[in-house]
mmCIF file of the C-alpha atoms, coordinates in Angstrom:
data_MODEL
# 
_entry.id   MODEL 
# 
loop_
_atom_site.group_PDB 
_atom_site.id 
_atom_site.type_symbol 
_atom_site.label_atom_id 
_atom_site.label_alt_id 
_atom_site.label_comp_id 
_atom_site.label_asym_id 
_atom_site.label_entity_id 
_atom_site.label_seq_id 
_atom_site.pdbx_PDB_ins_code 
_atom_site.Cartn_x 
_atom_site.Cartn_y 
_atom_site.Cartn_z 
_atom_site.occupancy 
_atom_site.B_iso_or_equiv 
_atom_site.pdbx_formal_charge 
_atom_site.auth_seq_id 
_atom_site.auth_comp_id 
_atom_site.auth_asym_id 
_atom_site.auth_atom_id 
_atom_site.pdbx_PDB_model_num 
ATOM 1   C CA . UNK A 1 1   ? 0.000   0.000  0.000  1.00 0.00 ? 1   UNK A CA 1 
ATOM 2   C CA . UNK A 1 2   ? 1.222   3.425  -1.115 1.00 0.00 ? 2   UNK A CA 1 
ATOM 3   C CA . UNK A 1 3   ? 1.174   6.795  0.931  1.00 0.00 ? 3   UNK A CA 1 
ATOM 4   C CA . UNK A 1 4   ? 0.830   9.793  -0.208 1.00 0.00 ? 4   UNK A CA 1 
ATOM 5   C CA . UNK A 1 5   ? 1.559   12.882 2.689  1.00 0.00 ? 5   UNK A CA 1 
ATOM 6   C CA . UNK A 1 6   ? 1.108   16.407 1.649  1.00 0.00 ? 6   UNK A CA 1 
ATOM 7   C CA . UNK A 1 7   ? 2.511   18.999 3.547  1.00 0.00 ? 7   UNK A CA 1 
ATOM 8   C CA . UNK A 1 8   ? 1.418   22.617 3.203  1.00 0.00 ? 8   UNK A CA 1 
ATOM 9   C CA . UNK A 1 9   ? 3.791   25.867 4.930  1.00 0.00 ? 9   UNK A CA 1 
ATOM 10  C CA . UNK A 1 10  ? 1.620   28.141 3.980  1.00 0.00 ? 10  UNK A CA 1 
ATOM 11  C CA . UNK A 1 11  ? -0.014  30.947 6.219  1.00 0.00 ? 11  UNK A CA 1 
ATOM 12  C CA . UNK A 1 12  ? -2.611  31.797 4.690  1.00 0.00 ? 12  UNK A CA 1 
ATOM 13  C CA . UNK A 1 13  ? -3.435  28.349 4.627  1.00 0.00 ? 13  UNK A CA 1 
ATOM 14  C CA . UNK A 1 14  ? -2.531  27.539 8.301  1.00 0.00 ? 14  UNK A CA 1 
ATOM 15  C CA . UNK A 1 15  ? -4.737  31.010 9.104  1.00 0.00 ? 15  UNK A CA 1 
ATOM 16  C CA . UNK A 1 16  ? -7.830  29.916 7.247  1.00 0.00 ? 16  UNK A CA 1 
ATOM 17  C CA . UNK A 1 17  ? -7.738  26.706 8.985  1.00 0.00 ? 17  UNK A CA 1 
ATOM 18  C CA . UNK A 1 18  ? -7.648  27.870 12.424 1.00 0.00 ? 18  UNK A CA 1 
ATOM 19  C CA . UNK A 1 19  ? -10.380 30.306 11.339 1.00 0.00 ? 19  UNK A CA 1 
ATOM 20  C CA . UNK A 1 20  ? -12.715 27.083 10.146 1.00 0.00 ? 20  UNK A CA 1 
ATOM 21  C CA . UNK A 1 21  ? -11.273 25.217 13.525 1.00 0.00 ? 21  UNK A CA 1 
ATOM 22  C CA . UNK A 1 22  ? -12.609 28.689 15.076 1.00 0.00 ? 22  UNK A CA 1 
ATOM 23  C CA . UNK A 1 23  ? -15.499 28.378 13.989 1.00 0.00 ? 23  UNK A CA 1 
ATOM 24  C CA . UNK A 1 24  ? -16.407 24.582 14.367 1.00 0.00 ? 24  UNK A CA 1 
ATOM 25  C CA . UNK A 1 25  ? -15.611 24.700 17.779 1.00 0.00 ? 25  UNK A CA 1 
ATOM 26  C CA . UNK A 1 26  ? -18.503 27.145 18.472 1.00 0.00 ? 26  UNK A CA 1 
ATOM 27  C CA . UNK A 1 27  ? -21.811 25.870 16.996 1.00 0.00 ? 27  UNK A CA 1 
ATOM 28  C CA . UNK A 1 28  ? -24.026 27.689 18.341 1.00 0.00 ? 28  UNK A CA 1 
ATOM 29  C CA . UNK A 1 29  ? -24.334 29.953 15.545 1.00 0.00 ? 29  UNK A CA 1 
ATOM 30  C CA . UNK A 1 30  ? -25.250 27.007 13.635 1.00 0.00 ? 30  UNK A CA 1 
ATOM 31  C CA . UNK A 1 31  ? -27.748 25.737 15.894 1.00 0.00 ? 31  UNK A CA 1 
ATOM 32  C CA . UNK A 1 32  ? -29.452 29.235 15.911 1.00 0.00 ? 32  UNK A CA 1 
ATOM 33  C CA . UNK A 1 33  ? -29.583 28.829 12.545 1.00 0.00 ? 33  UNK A CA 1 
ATOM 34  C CA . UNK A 1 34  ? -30.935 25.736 11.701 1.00 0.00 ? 34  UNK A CA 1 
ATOM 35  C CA . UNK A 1 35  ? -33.574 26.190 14.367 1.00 0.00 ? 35  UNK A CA 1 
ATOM 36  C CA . UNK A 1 36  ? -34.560 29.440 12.798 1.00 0.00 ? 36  UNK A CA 1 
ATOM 37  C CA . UNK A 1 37  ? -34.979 27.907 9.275  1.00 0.00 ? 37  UNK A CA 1 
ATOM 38  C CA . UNK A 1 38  ? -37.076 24.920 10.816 1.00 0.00 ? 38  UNK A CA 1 
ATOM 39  C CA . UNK A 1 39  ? -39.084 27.396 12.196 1.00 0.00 ? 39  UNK A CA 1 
ATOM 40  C CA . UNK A 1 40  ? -39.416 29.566 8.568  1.00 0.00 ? 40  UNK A CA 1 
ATOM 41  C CA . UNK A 1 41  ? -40.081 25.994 6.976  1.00 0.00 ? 41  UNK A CA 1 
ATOM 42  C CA . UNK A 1 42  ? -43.056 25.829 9.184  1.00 0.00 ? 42  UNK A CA 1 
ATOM 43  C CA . UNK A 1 43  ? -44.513 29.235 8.592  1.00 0.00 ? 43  UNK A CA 1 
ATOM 44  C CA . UNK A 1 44  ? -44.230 28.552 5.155  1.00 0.00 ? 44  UNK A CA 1 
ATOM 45  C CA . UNK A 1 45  ? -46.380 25.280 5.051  1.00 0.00 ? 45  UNK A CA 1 
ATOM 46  C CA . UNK A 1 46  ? -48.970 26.761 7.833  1.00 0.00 ? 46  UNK A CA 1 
ATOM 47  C CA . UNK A 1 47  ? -48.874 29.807 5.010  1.00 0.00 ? 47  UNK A CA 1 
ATOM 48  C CA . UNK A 1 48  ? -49.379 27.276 1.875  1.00 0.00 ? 48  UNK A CA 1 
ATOM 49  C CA . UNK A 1 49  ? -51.618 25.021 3.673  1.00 0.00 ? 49  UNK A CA 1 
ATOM 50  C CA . UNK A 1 50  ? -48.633 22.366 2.822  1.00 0.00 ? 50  UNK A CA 1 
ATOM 51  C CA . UNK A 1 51  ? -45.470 21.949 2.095  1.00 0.00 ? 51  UNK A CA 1 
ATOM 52  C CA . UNK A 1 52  ? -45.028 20.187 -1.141 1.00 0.00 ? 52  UNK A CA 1 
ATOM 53  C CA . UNK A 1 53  ? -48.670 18.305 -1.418 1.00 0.00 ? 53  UNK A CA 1 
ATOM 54  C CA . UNK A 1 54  ? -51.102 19.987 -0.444 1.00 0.00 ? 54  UNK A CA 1 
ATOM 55  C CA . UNK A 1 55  ? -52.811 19.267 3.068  1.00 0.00 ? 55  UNK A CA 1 
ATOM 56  C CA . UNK A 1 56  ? -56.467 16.946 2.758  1.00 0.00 ? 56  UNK A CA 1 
ATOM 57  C CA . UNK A 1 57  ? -59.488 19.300 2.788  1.00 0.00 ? 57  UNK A CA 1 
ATOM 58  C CA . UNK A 1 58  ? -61.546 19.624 5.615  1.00 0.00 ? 58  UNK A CA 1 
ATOM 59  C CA . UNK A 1 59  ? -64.623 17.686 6.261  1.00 0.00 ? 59  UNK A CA 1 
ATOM 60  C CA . UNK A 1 60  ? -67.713 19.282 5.037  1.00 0.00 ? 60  UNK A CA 1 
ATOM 61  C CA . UNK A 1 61  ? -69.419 19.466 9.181  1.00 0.00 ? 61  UNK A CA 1 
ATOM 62  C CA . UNK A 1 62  ? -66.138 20.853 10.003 1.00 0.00 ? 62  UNK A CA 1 
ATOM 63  C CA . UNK A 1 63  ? -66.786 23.706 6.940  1.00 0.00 ? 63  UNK A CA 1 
ATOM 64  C CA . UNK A 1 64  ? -70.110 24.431 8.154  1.00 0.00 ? 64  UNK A CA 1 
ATOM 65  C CA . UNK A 1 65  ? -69.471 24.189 12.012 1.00 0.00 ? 65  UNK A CA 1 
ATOM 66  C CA . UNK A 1 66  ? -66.501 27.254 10.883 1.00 0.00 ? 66  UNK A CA 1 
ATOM 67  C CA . UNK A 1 67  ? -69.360 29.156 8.561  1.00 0.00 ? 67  UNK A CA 1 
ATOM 68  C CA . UNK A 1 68  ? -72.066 29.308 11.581 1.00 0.00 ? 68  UNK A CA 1 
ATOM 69  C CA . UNK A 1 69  ? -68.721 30.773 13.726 1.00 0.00 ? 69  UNK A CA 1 
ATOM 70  C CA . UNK A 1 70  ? -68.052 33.212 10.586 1.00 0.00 ? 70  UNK A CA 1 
ATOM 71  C CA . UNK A 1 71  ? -64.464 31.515 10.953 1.00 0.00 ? 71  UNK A CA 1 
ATOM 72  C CA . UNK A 1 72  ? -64.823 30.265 7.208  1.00 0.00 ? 72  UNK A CA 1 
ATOM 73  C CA . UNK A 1 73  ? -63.275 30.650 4.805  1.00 0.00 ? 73  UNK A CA 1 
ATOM 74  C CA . UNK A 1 74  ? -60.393 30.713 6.388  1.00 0.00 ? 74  UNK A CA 1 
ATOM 75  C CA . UNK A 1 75  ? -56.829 28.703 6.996  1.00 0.00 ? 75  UNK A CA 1 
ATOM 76  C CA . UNK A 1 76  ? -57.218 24.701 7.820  1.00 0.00 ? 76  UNK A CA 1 
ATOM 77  C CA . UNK A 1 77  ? -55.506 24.718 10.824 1.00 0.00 ? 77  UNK A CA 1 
ATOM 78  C CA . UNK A 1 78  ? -56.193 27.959 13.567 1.00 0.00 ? 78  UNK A CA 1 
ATOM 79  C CA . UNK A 1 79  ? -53.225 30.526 12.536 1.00 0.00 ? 79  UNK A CA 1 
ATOM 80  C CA . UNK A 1 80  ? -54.604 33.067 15.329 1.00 0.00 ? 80  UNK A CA 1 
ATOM 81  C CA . UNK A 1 81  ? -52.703 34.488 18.118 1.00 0.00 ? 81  UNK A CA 1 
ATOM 82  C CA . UNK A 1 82  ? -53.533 31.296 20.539 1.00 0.00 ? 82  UNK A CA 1 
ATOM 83  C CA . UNK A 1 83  ? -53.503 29.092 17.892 1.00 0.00 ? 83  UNK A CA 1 
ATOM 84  C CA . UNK A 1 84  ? -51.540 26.508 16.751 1.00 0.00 ? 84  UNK A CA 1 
ATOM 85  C CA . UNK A 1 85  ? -48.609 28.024 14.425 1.00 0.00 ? 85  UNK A CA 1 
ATOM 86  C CA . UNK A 1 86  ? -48.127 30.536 17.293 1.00 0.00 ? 86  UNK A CA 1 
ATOM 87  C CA . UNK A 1 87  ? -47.201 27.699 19.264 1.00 0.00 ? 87  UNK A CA 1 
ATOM 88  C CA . UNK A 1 88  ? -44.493 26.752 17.532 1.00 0.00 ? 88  UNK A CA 1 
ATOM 89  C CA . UNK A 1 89  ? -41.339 27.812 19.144 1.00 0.00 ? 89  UNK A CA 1 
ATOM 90  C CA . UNK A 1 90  ? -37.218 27.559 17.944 1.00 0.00 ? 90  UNK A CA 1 
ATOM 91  C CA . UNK A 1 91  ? -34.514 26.499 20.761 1.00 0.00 ? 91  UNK A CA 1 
ATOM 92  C CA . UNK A 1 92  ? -30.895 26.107 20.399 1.00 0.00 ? 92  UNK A CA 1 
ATOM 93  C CA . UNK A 1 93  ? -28.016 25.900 22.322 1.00 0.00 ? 93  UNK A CA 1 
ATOM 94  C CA . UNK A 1 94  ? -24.012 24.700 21.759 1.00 0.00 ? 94  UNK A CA 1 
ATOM 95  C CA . UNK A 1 95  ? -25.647 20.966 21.041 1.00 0.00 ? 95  UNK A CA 1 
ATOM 96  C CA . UNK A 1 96  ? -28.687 20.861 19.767 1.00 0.00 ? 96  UNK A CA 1 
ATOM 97  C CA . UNK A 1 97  ? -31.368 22.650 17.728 1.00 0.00 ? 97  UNK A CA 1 
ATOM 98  C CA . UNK A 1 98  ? -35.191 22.255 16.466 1.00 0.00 ? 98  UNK A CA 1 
ATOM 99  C CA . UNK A 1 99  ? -38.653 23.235 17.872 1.00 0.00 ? 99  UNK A CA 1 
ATOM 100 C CA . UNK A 1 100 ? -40.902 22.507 20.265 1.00 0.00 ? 100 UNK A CA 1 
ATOM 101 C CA . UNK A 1 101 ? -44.922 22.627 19.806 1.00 0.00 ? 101 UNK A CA 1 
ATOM 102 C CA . UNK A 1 102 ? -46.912 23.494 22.736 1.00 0.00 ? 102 UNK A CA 1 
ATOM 103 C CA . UNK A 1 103 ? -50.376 22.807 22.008 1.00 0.00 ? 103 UNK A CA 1 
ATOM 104 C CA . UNK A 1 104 ? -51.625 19.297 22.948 1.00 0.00 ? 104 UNK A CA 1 
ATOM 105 C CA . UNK A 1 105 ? -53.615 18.768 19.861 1.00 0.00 ? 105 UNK A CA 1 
ATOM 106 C CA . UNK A 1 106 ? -50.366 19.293 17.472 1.00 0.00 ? 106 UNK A CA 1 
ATOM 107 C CA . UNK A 1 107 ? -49.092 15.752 16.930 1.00 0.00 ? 107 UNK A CA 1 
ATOM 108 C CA . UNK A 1 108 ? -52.523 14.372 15.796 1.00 0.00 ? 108 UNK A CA 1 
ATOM 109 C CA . UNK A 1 109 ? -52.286 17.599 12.777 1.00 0.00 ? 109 UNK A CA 1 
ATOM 110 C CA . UNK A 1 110 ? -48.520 16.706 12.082 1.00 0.00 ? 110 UNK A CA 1 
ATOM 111 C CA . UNK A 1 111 ? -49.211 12.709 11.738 1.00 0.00 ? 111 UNK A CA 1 
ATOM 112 C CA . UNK A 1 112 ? -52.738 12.167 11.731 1.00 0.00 ? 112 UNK A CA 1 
ATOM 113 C CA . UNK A 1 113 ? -54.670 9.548  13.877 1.00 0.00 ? 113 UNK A CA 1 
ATOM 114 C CA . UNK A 1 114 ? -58.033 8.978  15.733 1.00 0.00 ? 114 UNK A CA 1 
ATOM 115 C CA . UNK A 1 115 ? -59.600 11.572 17.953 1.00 0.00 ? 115 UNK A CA 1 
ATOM 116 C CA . UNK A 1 116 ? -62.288 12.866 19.486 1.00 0.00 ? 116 UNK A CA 1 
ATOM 117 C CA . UNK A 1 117 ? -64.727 10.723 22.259 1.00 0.00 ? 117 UNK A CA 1 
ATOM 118 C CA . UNK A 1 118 ? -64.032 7.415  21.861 1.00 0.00 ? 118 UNK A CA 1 
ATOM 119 C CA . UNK A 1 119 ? -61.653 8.025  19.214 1.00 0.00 ? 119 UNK A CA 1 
ATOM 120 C CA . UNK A 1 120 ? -64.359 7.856  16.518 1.00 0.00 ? 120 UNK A CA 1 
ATOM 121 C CA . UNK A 1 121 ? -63.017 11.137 14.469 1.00 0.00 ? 121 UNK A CA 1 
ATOM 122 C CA . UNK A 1 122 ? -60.481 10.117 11.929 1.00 0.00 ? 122 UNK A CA 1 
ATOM 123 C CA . UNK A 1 123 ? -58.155 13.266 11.392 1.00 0.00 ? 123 UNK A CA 1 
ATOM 124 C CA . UNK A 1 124 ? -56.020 13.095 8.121  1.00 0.00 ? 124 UNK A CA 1 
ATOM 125 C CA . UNK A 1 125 ? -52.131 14.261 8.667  1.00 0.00 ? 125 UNK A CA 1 
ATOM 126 C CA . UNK A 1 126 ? -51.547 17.870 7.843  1.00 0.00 ? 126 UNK A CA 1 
ATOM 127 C CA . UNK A 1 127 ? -47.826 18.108 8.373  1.00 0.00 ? 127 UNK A CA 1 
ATOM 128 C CA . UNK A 1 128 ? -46.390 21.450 9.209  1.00 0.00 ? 128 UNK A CA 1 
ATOM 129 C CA . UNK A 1 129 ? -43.238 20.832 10.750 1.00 0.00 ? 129 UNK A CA 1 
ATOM 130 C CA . UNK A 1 130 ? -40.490 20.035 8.462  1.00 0.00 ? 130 UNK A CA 1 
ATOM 131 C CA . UNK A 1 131 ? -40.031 16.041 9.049  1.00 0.00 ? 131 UNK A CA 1 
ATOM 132 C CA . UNK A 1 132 ? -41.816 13.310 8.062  1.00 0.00 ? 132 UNK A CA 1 
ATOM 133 C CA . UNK A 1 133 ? -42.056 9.685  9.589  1.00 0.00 ? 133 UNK A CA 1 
ATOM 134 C CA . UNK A 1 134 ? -39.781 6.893  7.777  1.00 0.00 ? 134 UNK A CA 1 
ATOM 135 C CA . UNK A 1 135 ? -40.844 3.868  9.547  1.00 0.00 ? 135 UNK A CA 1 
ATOM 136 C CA . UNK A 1 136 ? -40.577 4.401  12.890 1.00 0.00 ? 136 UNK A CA 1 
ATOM 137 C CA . UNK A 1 137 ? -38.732 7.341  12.580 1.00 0.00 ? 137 UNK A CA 1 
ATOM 138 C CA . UNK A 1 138 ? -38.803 10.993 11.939 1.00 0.00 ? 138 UNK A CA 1 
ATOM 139 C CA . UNK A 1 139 ? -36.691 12.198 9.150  1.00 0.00 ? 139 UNK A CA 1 
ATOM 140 C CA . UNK A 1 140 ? -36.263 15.829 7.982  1.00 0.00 ? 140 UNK A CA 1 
ATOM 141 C CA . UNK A 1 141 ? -37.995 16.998 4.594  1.00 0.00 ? 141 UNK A CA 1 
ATOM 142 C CA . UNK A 1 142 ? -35.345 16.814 1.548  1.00 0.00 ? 142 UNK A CA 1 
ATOM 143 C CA . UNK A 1 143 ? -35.916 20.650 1.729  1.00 0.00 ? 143 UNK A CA 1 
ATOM 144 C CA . UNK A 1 144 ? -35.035 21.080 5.413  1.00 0.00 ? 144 UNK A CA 1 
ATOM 145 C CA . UNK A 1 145 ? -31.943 19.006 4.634  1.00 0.00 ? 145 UNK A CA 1 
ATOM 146 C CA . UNK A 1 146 ? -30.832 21.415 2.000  1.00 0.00 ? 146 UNK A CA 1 
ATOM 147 C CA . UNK A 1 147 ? -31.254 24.272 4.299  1.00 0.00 ? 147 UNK A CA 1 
ATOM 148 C CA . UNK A 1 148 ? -29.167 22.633 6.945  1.00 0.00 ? 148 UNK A CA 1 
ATOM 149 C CA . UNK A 1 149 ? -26.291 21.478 4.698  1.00 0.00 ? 149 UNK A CA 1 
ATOM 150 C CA . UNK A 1 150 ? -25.939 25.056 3.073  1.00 0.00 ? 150 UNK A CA 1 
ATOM 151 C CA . UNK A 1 151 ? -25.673 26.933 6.936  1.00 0.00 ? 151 UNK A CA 1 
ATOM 152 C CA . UNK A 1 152 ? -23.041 24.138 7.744  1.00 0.00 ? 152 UNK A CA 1 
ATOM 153 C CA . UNK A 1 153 ? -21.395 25.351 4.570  1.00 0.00 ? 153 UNK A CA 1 
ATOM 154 C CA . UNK A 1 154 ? -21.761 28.291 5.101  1.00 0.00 ? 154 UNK A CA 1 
ATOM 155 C CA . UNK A 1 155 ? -20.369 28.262 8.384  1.00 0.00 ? 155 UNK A CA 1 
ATOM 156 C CA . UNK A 1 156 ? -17.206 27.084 7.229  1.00 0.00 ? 156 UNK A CA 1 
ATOM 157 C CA . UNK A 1 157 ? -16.954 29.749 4.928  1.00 0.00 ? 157 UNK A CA 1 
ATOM 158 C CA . UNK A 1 158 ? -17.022 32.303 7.191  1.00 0.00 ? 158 UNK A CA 1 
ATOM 159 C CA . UNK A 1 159 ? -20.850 33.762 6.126  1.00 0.00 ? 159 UNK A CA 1 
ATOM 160 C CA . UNK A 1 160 ? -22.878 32.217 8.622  1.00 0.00 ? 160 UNK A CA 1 
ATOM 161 C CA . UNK A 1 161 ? -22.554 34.403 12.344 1.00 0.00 ? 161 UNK A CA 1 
# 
């Protein structure tokens, strides 16, 4: 087996280095960051009603339970102050990043399920949070993906922080 060693005596070399070492060793930036796009990914798909397909309509009581309110036409899932995208709150620190959903109602929009007494309502998944289940487990959207990959890049080129 061959080896092949490379050595490089350059400053500007050895400077931009410890500058990328610099900033690897502080992620925090990063995490900021990728919670903070999580969180626009989410806006964007309560905003769109979906993010990619387009959520299942709602059930015609449901539409005319809303129109005796005067809440329809409106958005599918509540977008007011109390409501469920105003819920949805980034966190980051040095190790970790994502976002945290506060309302008790918000897993059976993101994945669907039974609800209601006796768990007779069937509610179709409206995903607004920017992962998706893959088997048993959750995996980010191919666009949330992107978005992460390009503020790693970019914080090793300096333009992130």
């Amino acid at each position: 087996m061959s080896e092949l060693r490379l050595e490089v005596n350059s400053s500007a070399v050895s400077a931009e280095l410890a500058s990328i070492q610099r900033r690897l060793m502080n992620p925090q930036v990063l995490m900021r960051g990728i919670s903070v796009e999580l969180l626009s990914l989410t806006e964007a798909a309560f905003a769109k009603e979906g993010d990619g397909e387009k959520w299942p309509k709602l059930a015609l009581s449901t539409i005319r339970r809303r129109e005796k309110k005067g809440q329809w036409p409106g958005k599918m899932l509540q977008v007011s102050a109390g409501g469920l995208a105003a819920s949805v709150q980034p966190f980051s620190n040095s190790k970790e990043a994502g976002l945290s959903v506060s309302k008790p109602y918000a897993a059976i929009h993101q994945f669907g399920g039974q609800a209601g007494r006796g768990r007779k309502v069937t509610i179709p998944a409206r995903p607004y949070l920017p992962m998706r289940m893959k088997g048993t487990d959750l995996e980010l959207t191919p666009k949330a993906s992107e978005s992460i990959l390009g503020l790693m890049r970019d914080l090793v080129d300096g333009k992130l922080g």
